[in-house]
């Protein structure tokens, strides 16, 4: 019996020896490491076939997993969750995961994508010193990019796309002499770029899109190998970046670049695709771009480019995609574009071209807009000396003229204020509009206001962590609950720095990934103004099973001094303060219509949506963010913010907000709550009657009883007249927002002059006699 057992043992050993591949000791060690990685990753679909018998080095590669060996060591490991991997459970430890990875010391290529990895990148990544390619895109990695990556001196490719990494791109990023690919798109990285980027002489592809980077680009002209530069949806600017002429693809959409296109761009002979849309570029468009030898796609939409296009302009035969929309171009579309095949896409609406199959403005519109932002060329002397003399002379003359004009304007206005009965205040019917809608005139003049809130004490827009929001609201305790509407619940929170915030919680369907919201989030971050309740940041919460977004949190500044209605009903606001509040709301509307391109319209403005801060500054708290409208409709398709369809809004659409503003003015004047359109119509009719022949006494009976001894009759009359025009039934009869502002500011000047001159007269200011 003993001999039989011994024989059986020998037989087992012999079978093992026959089946065991050469160098099994080393391969077995690395095989065990791979099996441990399988467990740590929670057995993703691509690794389900792995077991102790798998011949990893000779397994057939597939899109989900590839293992490459060289000289009995694993040198490449590719694992892809194929976008269906769920967020790894709370028991997952990224530190343990990387500890296991370091047992593969000869790894040159490591690709771990869409696996649900979460947490900060551990410092021990530096132990993988042989790495040449590192790709950890489409996970949930957070924190900053660790400095230990700088120890990977052989690194040639670094891809960290589609994570939630924050902080700045570190200065040491320029320390990789062999770096050819650097891609960090769709994270929460911010701040200016390090100057050291210009040291990456081997760099071929640089992708920084969908972050919050800001400031000027470093000089990249020394990067002779750079072929692809993607800067989309950041805050870069204002100068056009300095680049090598070998760039093949250039994406700069949705930033803060301005000025003209540098002439060097027309010499980029390898350029195939260029997208500089949705910036603030001005000046002549260069038709020579259409005939670049390699060009295939050009998008300049949403800027203020001028110039005349001609039918005989030549184009590259490979040019298939052109978008000129929403500029100030005149002339005729080049025949080489209008005659393109059906496969080509050529968009040019929103210009002043003679081609009418896409919506165009009249030619005078583009001329007026060009003058408004000083875009049209002016005649100059030939010599630089003469240019300098003319510039100084004209500049001095302009300064003197402005000073004189200001003094005259002040004197005239005070004169008007003292004789308001003899000469009623002028109502500006279409102030400086030349018959064109206010939005079209305002785009160029007010675009620069978008990012000026730093001086107002409002912090920069950023990405919040869920832990921060939970700490701010005590885990969303009921005591912090503010209210609930069709667009989610609102909570009051207190951040670690002591500042108060309002947090809107929006529950989503599982089908939405964070990428769905990138464009919306970037645009929300730019909607910041003194008279808006500005967004401070956002946060995503994810479903564990599929990593889709379960909740979108939008963080706003907290305004704690009540609504405009409560301040009026509580008799806290004087007439002067009410006019100031109305001017603030009008400026907020003006910014929503023209502060970015395209504007935000139909904002469902109500007096309860206007909040007052501790300085009695009025702020619009609810505006028509398309992401909120889409969530409310539970649809993520159709017209989106920034789409071509959104740009083609009708010219009367801005007048929806003008009507709503008129209703707010009604309540400011009367002190009565206006809750229905019928209420507004009836009160409007009463006000119309009150300003006719014997209307002084009638007006006194309609306005808020607390006002008669505190306001000038002509100031009140000016506000009533503009209010009546705002709530006209026909949108075309409603004034532009510029007209509204001019009249309100004039009413404020008249009121201020009356207050200064009347010295608290006891006579009723609603009587027809002129105040002393």
Coordinates of C-alpha atoms in Angstrom, one line a residue, residues 297-598:
X297 CA -12.0 71.6 -41.5
X298 CA -12.4 75.2 -40.3
X299 CA -14.7 76.5 -37.6
X300 CA -14.6 80.2 -36.7
X301 CA -18.3 80.5 -35.5
X302 CA -19.3 82.7 -32.5
X303 CA -16.7 85.4 -32.9
X304 CA -16.7 88.9 -34.4
X305 CA -14.7 88.4 -37.6
X306 CA -15.2 91.0 -40.3
X307 CA -14.3 91.2 -43.9
X308 CA -15.8 90.6 -47.3
X309 CA -15.9 87.1 -48.9
X310 CA -15.7 86.8 -52.7
X311 CA -17.1 84.1 -55.0
X312 CA -13.8 83.6 -56.7
X313 CA -11.9 82.7 -53.5
X314 CA -10.1 79.4 -53.9
X315 CA -10.4 76.4 -51.6
X316 CA -8.5 73.2 -50.9
X317 CA -10.3 70.3 -52.6
X318 CA -10.1 68.4 -49.3
X319 CA -11.9 71.0 -47.3
X320 CA -15.2 69.4 -46.2
X321 CA -16.3 71.1 -43.0
X322 CA -16.6 74.9 -42.7
X323 CA -18.5 76.9 -40.1
X324 CA -18.6 80.8 -40.4
X325 CA -21.8 81.2 -38.3
X326 CA -22.4 84.2 -36.1
X327 CA -19.7 86.6 -37.3
X328 CA -19.8 89.9 -39.2
X329 CA -18.8 88.7 -42.6
X330 CA -20.1 90.4 -45.8
X331 CA -20.0 89.7 -49.5
X332 CA -20.8 86.4 -51.0
X333 CA -19.9 82.8 -50.0
X334 CA -17.0 81.5 -52.2
X335 CA -18.3 79.3 -55.0
X336 CA -15.8 76.6 -54.0
X337 CA -17.9 76.3 -50.8
X338 CA -21.4 76.8 -52.1
X339 CA -20.9 74.2 -54.8
X340 CA -19.5 71.5 -52.4
X341 CA -20.9 68.0 -52.5
X342 CA -23.7 66.9 -50.2
X343 CA -21.1 65.2 -48.0
X344 CA -19.6 68.6 -47.1
X345 CA -21.0 70.7 -44.2
X346 CA -20.9 74.5 -44.8
X347 CA -22.6 76.7 -42.2
X348 CA -22.7 80.5 -42.4
X349 CA -25.9 81.8 -40.8
X350 CA -25.8 85.0 -38.6
X351 CA -23.6 87.0 -40.9
X352 CA -24.4 89.6 -43.6
X353 CA -23.8 87.6 -46.7
X354 CA -25.8 87.9 -49.9
X355 CA -26.5 84.1 -49.8
X356 CA -30.0 83.8 -48.3
X357 CA -30.5 80.1 -47.9
X358 CA -29.2 80.4 -44.3
X359 CA -30.4 83.3 -42.1
X360 CA -28.5 86.5 -42.6
X361 CA -28.6 90.0 -41.1
X362 CA -28.8 93.2 -43.3
X363 CA -25.4 94.5 -44.4
X364 CA -25.8 97.6 -42.2
X365 CA -25.9 95.4 -39.1
X366 CA -22.4 94.1 -39.6
X367 CA -21.1 97.6 -40.3
X368 CA -22.7 99.0 -37.1
X369 CA -21.4 96.1 -35.1
X370 CA -17.9 96.4 -36.5
X371 CA -17.9 100.1 -35.6
X372 CA -19.2 99.3 -32.1
X373 CA -16.1 97.3 -31.3
X374 CA -13.8 99.4 -33.5
X375 CA -13.2 96.7 -36.0
X376 CA -13.3 98.6 -39.3
X377 CA -10.0 99.7 -40.8
X378 CA -9.1 103.3 -40.7
X379 CA -6.9 105.3 -43.0
X380 CA -3.3 105.8 -41.7
X381 CA -0.2 107.6 -42.7
X382 CA 2.4 105.7 -44.5
X383 CA 5.3 106.3 -42.1
X384 CA 5.5 105.1 -38.6
X385 CA 6.4 108.6 -37.3
X386 CA 3.2 110.0 -38.8
X387 CA 1.2 107.1 -37.3
X388 CA 2.5 108.0 -33.9
X389 CA 1.7 111.7 -34.3
X390 CA -1.8 110.9 -35.5
X391 CA -2.4 108.4 -32.7
X392 CA -1.2 110.9 -30.0
X393 CA -3.3 113.7 -31.5
X394 CA -6.4 111.6 -31.9
X395 CA -6.0 110.1 -28.5
X396 CA -5.6 113.5 -26.9
X397 CA -8.6 114.9 -28.8
X398 CA -10.7 112.0 -27.7
X399 CA -9.8 112.4 -24.1
X400 CA -10.6 116.2 -24.2
X401 CA -13.8 115.5 -26.1
X402 CA -14.9 112.9 -23.5
X403 CA -14.2 115.3 -20.6
X404 CA -16.1 118.1 -22.2
X405 CA -19.0 115.8 -23.1
X406 CA -19.2 114.5 -19.6
X407 CA -19.3 118.0 -18.1
X408 CA -21.9 119.1 -20.6
X409 CA -23.9 115.9 -19.9
X410 CA -23.8 116.5 -16.1
X411 CA -24.9 120.2 -16.5
X412 CA -27.7 119.3 -18.9
X413 CA -29.0 116.5 -16.7
X414 CA -29.1 118.8 -13.6
X415 CA -30.8 121.5 -15.6
X416 CA -33.4 118.9 -16.8
X417 CA -33.9 117.7 -13.2
X418 CA -34.6 121.3 -12.1
X419 CA -37.2 121.9 -14.8
X420 CA -38.8 118.6 -15.2
X421 CA -42.3 120.0 -15.4
X422 CA -41.6 122.6 -18.0
X423 CA -39.6 120.1 -20.1
X424 CA -40.6 116.5 -19.4
X425 CA -37.8 113.9 -19.4
X426 CA -36.9 112.5 -22.8
X427 CA -37.9 108.9 -23.3
X428 CA -35.4 107.0 -25.4
X429 CA -37.4 105.1 -27.9
X430 CA -34.6 103.1 -29.4
X431 CA -31.5 104.4 -27.8
X432 CA -28.5 103.8 -30.1
X433 CA -30.1 100.8 -31.6
X434 CA -30.7 102.0 -35.2
X435 CA -33.7 99.7 -35.3
X436 CA -31.8 96.5 -34.4
X437 CA -32.5 94.4 -31.3
X438 CA -30.5 95.0 -28.2
X439 CA -28.9 91.6 -28.1
X440 CA -27.2 92.1 -31.4
X441 CA -25.7 95.4 -30.3
X442 CA -24.8 94.3 -26.8
X443 CA -22.8 91.2 -27.7
X444 CA -19.6 93.0 -28.5
X445 CA -19.9 95.7 -25.9
X446 CA -20.6 93.5 -22.8
X447 CA -18.8 90.3 -23.6
X448 CA -15.8 91.4 -21.5
X449 CA -17.9 91.5 -18.3
X450 CA -18.1 87.7 -18.1
X451 CA -15.1 87.0 -15.8
X452 CA -14.8 90.3 -13.8
X453 CA -16.2 89.0 -10.4
X454 CA -12.9 88.5 -8.8
X455 CA -12.8 92.1 -7.7
X456 CA -16.3 91.7 -6.1
X457 CA -15.2 89.1 -3.7
X458 CA -16.8 86.1 -5.4
X459 CA -14.4 83.1 -5.4
X460 CA -13.4 81.3 -8.6
X461 CA -15.6 78.6 -10.0
X462 CA -14.4 75.1 -9.0
X463 CA -15.3 71.5 -8.6
X464 CA -16.5 70.5 -5.1
X465 CA -16.1 67.1 -3.6
X466 CA -19.2 65.3 -2.2
X467 CA -17.4 65.2 1.2
X468 CA -17.2 69.0 1.2
X469 CA -20.9 69.4 0.5
X470 CA -21.9 66.8 3.1
X471 CA -19.7 68.6 5.7
X472 CA -21.2 72.0 4.7
X473 CA -24.8 70.7 5.2
X474 CA -24.2 68.2 8.1
X475 CA -25.0 65.4 5.6
X476 CA -27.9 67.4 4.1
X477 CA -29.6 67.6 7.4
X478 CA -33.3 68.8 7.4
X479 CA -32.3 71.9 9.3
X480 CA -30.3 73.1 6.2
X481 CA -33.2 72.5 3.8
X482 CA -34.4 75.6 2.1
X483 CA -37.0 74.4 -0.3
X484 CA -37.9 72.2 -3.2
X485 CA -39.2 72.8 -6.8
X486 CA -39.4 71.1 -10.1
X487 CA -35.6 71.5 -10.5
X488 CA -34.6 69.8 -7.3
X489 CA -34.0 70.5 -3.6
X490 CA -32.1 73.5 -2.2
X491 CA -29.9 73.4 0.9
X492 CA -28.0 76.0 2.8
X493 CA -24.4 75.1 3.5
X494 CA -21.4 76.5 5.3
X495 CA -18.0 75.8 3.8
X496 CA -14.8 75.2 5.8
X497 CA -13.8 78.9 5.2
X498 CA -17.0 80.0 6.9
X499 CA -18.7 81.2 3.7
X500 CA -22.4 80.4 3.2
X501 CA -23.6 78.7 0.0
X502 CA -26.8 77.5 -1.6
X503 CA -26.7 74.0 -3.0
X504 CA -29.2 72.7 -5.6
X505 CA -29.5 68.9 -5.7
X506 CA -30.6 67.5 -9.1
X507 CA -31.4 63.8 -9.2
X508 CA -30.6 62.3 -12.6
X509 CA -31.4 59.2 -14.6
X510 CA -28.7 56.6 -14.8
X511 CA -28.0 57.1 -18.5
X512 CA -26.1 60.4 -18.0
X513 CA -22.3 60.3 -17.7
X514 CA -20.4 63.3 -16.4
X515 CA -19.2 64.0 -19.9
X516 CA -22.9 64.8 -20.9
X517 CA -22.6 67.9 -18.7
X518 CA -19.2 69.2 -19.6
X519 CA -20.3 71.9 -22.0
X520 CA -23.1 73.0 -19.7
X521 CA -20.8 73.2 -16.7
X522 CA -18.2 75.2 -18.6
X523 CA -20.8 77.7 -19.6
X524 CA -22.5 77.9 -16.2
X525 CA -19.0 78.7 -14.8
X526 CA -18.9 81.8 -17.0
X527 CA -22.4 83.1 -16.0
X528 CA -21.1 85.3 -13.2
X529 CA -22.2 88.9 -12.7
X530 CA -22.7 91.4 -9.9
X531 CA -26.5 91.1 -10.4
X532 CA -26.8 87.4 -10.7
X533 CA -26.7 84.8 -7.9
X534 CA -23.5 83.4 -9.4
X535 CA -22.5 79.7 -9.6
X536 CA -19.5 78.8 -7.4
X537 CA -19.0 75.2 -8.6
X538 CA -20.5 71.8 -9.0
X539 CA -20.2 68.2 -7.9
X540 CA -21.1 64.8 -9.4
X541 CA -22.3 61.9 -7.4
X542 CA -22.2 58.5 -9.2
X543 CA -24.1 55.3 -9.2
X544 CA -21.8 52.5 -8.0
X545 CA -23.0 49.9 -10.5
X546 CA -22.3 51.8 -13.7
X547 CA -20.4 55.0 -12.8
X548 CA -23.1 57.1 -14.3
X549 CA -24.1 60.4 -12.6
X550 CA -26.8 59.9 -10.0
X551 CA -26.9 63.5 -8.7
X552 CA -25.7 66.8 -10.0
X553 CA -25.0 69.4 -7.3
X554 CA -24.8 73.1 -8.3
X555 CA -23.3 75.4 -5.7
X556 CA -24.3 79.1 -5.7
X557 CA -23.5 82.1 -3.6
X558 CA -25.9 82.4 -0.7
X559 CA -27.9 85.7 -0.5
X560 CA -29.5 86.1 2.8
X561 CA -31.3 89.4 2.9
X562 CA -34.7 88.3 1.5
X563 CA -36.4 88.8 -1.9
X564 CA -37.1 92.1 -3.6
X565 CA -40.8 91.5 -2.8
X566 CA -40.2 91.0 1.0
X567 CA -38.0 94.1 1.1
X568 CA -40.7 96.2 -0.6
X569 CA -43.6 94.7 1.5
X570 CA -41.6 95.3 4.6
X571 CA -41.3 99.0 3.7
X572 CA -37.5 98.7 3.8
X573 CA -36.8 100.2 0.4
X574 CA -37.0 103.9 -0.4
X575 CA -37.9 105.0 -4.0
X576 CA -34.2 105.6 -4.6
X577 CA -33.4 102.1 -3.5
X578 CA -36.2 100.6 -5.6
X579 CA -34.9 102.3 -8.7
X580 CA -31.4 101.0 -7.9
X581 CA -32.8 97.5 -7.5
X582 CA -34.6 97.8 -10.8
X583 CA -31.4 99.0 -12.5
X584 CA -29.6 96.0 -11.0
X585 CA -32.2 93.5 -12.4
X586 CA -32.0 95.2 -15.8
X587 CA -28.2 94.9 -15.8
X588 CA -28.5 91.2 -14.9
X589 CA -30.9 90.7 -17.8
X590 CA -28.6 92.6 -20.1
X591 CA -25.7 90.3 -19.1
X592 CA -27.8 87.1 -19.6
X593 CA -28.8 88.3 -23.1
X594 CA -25.3 89.5 -24.1
X595 CA -22.7 88.5 -21.6
X596 CA -21.9 85.3 -23.5
X597 CA -22.7 84.1 -27.0
X598 CA -25.4 82.9 -27.4

